[in-house]
Structure formats: C-alpha cells, structure tokens
GROMACS .gro file of C-alpha atoms in nm:
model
  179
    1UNK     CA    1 -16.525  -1.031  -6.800
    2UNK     CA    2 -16.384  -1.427  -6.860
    3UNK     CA    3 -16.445  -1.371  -6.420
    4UNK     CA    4 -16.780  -1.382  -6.417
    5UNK     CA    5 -16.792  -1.657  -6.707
    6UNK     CA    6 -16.597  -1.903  -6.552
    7UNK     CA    7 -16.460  -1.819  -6.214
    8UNK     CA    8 -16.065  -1.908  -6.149
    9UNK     CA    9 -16.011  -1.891  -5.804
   10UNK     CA   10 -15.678  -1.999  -5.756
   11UNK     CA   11 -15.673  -1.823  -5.405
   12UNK     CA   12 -15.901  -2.036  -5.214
   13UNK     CA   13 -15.674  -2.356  -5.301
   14UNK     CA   14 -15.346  -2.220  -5.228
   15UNK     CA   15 -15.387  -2.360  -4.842
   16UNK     CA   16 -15.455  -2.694  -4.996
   17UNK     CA   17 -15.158  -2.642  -5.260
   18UNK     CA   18 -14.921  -2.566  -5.006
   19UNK     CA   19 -15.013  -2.844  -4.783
   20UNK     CA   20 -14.975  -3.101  -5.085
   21UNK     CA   21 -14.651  -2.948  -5.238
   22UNK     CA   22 -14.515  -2.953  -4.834
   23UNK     CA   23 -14.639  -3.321  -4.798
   24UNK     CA   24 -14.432  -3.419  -5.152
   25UNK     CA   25 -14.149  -3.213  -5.119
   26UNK     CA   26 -14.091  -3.209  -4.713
   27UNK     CA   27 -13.909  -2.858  -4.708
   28UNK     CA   28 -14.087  -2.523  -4.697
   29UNK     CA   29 -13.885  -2.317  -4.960
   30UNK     CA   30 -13.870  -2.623  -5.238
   31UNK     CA   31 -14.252  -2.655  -5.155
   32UNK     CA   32 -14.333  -2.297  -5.224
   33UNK     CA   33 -14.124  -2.337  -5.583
   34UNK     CA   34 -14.321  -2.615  -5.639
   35UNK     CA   35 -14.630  -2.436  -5.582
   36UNK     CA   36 -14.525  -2.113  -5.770
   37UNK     CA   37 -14.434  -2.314  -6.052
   38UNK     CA   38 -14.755  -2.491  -6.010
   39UNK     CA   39 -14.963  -2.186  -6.013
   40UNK     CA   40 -14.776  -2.063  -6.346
   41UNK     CA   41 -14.892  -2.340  -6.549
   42UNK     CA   42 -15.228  -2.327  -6.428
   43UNK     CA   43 -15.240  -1.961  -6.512
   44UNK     CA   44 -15.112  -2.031  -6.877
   45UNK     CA   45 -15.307  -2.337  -6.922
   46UNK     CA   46 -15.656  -2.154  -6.715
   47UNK     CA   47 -15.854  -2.160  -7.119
   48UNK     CA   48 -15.818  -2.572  -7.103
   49UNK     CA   49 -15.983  -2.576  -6.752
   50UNK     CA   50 -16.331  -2.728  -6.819
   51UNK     CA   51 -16.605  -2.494  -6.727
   52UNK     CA   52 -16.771  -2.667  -6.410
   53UNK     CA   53 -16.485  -2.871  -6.339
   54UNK     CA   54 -16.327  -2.948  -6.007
   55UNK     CA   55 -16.061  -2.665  -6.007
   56UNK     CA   56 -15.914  -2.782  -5.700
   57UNK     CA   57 -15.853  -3.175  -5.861
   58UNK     CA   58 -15.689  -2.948  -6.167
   59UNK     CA   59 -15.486  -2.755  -5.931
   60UNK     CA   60 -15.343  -3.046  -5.745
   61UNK     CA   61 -15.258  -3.269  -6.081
   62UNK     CA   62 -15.120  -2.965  -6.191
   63UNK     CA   63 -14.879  -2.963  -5.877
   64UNK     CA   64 -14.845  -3.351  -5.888
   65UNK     CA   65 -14.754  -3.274  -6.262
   66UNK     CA   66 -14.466  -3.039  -6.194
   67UNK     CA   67 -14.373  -3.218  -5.877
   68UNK     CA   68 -14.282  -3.528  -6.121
   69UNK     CA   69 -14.089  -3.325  -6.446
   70UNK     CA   70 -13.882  -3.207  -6.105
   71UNK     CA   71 -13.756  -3.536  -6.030
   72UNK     CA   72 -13.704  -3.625  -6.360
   73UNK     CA   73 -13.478  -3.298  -6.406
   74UNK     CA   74 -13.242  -3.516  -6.135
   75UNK     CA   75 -13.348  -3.357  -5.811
   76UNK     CA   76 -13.186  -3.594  -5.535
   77UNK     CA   77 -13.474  -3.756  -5.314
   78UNK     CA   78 -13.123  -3.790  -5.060
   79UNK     CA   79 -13.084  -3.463  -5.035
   80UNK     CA   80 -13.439  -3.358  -4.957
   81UNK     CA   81 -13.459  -3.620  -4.687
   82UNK     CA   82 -13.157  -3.487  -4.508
   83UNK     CA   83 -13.272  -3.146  -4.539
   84UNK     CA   84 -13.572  -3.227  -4.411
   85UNK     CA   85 -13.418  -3.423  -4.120
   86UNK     CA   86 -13.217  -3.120  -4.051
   87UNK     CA   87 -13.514  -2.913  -4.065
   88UNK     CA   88 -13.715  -3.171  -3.764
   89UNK     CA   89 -13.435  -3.145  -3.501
   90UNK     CA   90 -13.395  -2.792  -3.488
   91UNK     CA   91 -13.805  -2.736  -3.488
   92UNK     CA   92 -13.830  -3.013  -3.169
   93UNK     CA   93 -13.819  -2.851  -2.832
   94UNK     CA   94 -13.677  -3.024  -2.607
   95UNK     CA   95 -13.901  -3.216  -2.284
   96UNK     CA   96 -14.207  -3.197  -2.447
   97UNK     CA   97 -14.308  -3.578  -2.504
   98UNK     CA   98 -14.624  -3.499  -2.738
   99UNK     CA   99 -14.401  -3.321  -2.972
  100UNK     CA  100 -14.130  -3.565  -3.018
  101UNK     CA  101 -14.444  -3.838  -3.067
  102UNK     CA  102 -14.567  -3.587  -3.319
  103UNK     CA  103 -14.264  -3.566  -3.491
  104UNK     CA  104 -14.251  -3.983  -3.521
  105UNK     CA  105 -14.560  -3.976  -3.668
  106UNK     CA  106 -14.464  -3.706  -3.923
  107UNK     CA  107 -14.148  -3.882  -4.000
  108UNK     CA  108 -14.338  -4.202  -4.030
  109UNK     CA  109 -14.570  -4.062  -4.252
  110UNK     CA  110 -14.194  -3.893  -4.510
  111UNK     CA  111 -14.080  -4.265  -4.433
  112UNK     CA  112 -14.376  -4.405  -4.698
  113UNK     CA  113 -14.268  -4.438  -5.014
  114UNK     CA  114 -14.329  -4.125  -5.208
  115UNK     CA  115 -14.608  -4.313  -5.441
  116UNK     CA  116 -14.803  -4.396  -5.105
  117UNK     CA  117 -14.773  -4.080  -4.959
  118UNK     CA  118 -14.891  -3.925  -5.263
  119UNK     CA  119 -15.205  -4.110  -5.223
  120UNK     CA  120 -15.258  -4.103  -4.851
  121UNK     CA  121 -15.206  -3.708  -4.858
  122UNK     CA  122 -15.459  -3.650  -5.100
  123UNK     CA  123 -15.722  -3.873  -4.965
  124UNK     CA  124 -15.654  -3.802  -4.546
  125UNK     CA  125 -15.514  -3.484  -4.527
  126UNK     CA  126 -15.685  -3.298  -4.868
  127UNK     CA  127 -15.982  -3.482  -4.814
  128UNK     CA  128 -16.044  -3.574  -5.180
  129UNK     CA  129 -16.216  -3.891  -5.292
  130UNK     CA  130 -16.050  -4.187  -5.407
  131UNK     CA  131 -16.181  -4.104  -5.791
  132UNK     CA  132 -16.025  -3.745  -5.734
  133UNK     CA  133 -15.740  -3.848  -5.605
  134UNK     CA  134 -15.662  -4.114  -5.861
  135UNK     CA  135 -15.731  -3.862  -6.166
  136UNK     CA  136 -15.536  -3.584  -6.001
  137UNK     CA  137 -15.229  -3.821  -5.994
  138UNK     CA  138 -15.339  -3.968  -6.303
  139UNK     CA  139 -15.413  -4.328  -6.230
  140UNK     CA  140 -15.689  -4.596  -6.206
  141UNK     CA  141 -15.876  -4.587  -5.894
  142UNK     CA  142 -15.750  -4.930  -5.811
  143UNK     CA  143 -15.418  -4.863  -5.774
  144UNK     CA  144 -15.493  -4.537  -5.567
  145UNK     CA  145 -15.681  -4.779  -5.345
  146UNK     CA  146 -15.368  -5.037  -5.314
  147UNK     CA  147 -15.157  -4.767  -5.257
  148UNK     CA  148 -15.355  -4.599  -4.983
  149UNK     CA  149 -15.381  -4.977  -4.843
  150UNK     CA  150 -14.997  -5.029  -4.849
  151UNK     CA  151 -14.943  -4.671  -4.693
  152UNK     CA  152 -15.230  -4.714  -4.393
  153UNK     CA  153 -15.037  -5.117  -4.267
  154UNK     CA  154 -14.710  -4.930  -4.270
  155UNK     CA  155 -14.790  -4.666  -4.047
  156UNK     CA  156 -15.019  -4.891  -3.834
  157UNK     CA  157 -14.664  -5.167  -3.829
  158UNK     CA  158 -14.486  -4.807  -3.663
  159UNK     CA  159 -14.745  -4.756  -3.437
  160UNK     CA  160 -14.746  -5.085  -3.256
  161UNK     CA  161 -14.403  -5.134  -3.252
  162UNK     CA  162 -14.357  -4.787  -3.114
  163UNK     CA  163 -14.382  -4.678  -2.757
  164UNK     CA  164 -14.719  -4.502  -2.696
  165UNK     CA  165 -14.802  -4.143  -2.528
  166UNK     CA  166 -15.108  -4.227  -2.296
  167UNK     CA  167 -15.277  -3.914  -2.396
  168UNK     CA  168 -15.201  -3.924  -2.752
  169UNK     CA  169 -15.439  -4.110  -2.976
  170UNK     CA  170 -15.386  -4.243  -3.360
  171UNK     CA  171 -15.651  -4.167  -3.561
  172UNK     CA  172 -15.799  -4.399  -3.832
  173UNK     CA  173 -15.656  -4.742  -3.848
  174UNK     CA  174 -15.546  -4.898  -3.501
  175UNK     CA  175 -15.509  -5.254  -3.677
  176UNK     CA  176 -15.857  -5.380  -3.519
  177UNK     CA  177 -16.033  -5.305  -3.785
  178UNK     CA  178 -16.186  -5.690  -3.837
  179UNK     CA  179 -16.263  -5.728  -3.471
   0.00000   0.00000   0.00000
C-alpha cells in the first residue's frame, strides 16, 4: 500500500489549512473553497510530494498557490473586506470590552497588507520558520523577513495609538524592544 510507503496525511493539517485559508481570505465559506480546492490539487499532485518532505510546508504553498490563481481570476479584495466587516459586527456582543479590543486587534491584523499578513500568519500563528515560510509562499527568506518586519511596526503603530484594556496584554512586540 503507497500508505505505508510514504504516508499522506492530509488530515492532521487541515486545522492549520483552515486557519491559513481563514487568515487570507477573512470569510469562513470562501476559506473552506479555498481549502477544498487546496486539498484537490494536493490529492492530484500527492506522486510529486518528495518522500520525507515537510507535507505541511507543501500543503500550505499549495493553499498560498490557489489562494493567488483566485485573485488573478478577478476576485474583488473590496468585496471580501466588506463581507468580512459585515461578518465582525454581527459576531461582537455588545458590553463586553475584551471582545471589542479583540476584534481591533483582528481587524488590525486584515488591515496589513495582504503580502504582510501572508507572512506574519505563517510565521506567528502557523508557527513555521522563516525558511518554511518563505518557500511555502515561494520567496527568498529576505523578503519574508522584511515583510514580517513591515507587518510587526504596523500593528505595534495601532497599538500605541489605541486605547488600552488594563487586563489585556499584546503579545510579542510592545515597541521596547532596544531598551
């Protein structure tokens, strides 16, 4: 059985999968498309996985892959963002002062431009290296690094210019880093 040979277990990265596709995409239904479609390429493309490769790195440049022959079949980056807005207000109950902070956060994090939060989603949230990350989206490690950069002074510009929740914290990068 090709199992035993080289194991293809698509299953243990579709939490991952679905967290990246949600982070690109910002809506639910588009992100599980994305990850469907995803999952159908790697299936017909599973002989050119390299045996002892990283299948999760594979998997996610497959999704960054399909994520970028979307937008360049004319899907409006407008119309996602004002879906997604849509999406936020109805989800944020009202009085509760942690969520709404959340929620700034979130949207400060949708608010990077798509390149940077490419990059930042892969290394933060997926937890993959910066030479993972850069091969999964299919550029040199430098960039991934300037990127990530760009995308960490943005959201630590929001954070001091926003209004702070005393027991809410912002984790990695306050801006006194070279103190």
């Amino acid at each position: 059985m090709e199992r035993k040979d080289r194991p293809f277990d698509v299953i243990g990265q579709l939490a991952a999968l679905r967290r990246y596709a949600r982070a690109l995409v910002r809506n639910s239904d588009e992100a599980e498309d994305l990850v469907h479609d995803a999952l159908v390429r790697a299936f017909e493309k599973r002989k050119s996985f390299r045996s002892g490769g990283n299948l999760r790195t594979w998997l996610l440049s497959i999704l960054h892959n399909a994520h970028i022959d979307r937008l360049r079949q004319n899907w409006s980056l407008a119309r996602r963002h004002d879906e997604a807005a849509v999406d936020a207000e109805q989800s944020l109950p009202a009085g509760q002062e942690h969520a709404v902070r959340l929620q700034q956060v979130r949207d400060a994090f949708f608010d990077l431009p798509e390149e940077q939060r490419e990059a930042l989603h892969l290394v933060a949230i997926e937890d993959l290296s910066y030479q993972e990350a850069a091969n999964a989206l299919g550029i040199p490690i430098g960039t991934l690094m300037s990127r990530i950069s760009r995308a960490r002074a943005q959201l630590r510009e929001f954070e001091e210019r926003s209004p702070r929740v005393s027991h809410l914290k912002l984790i990695g990068g306050s801006g006194n880093e070279s103190s």
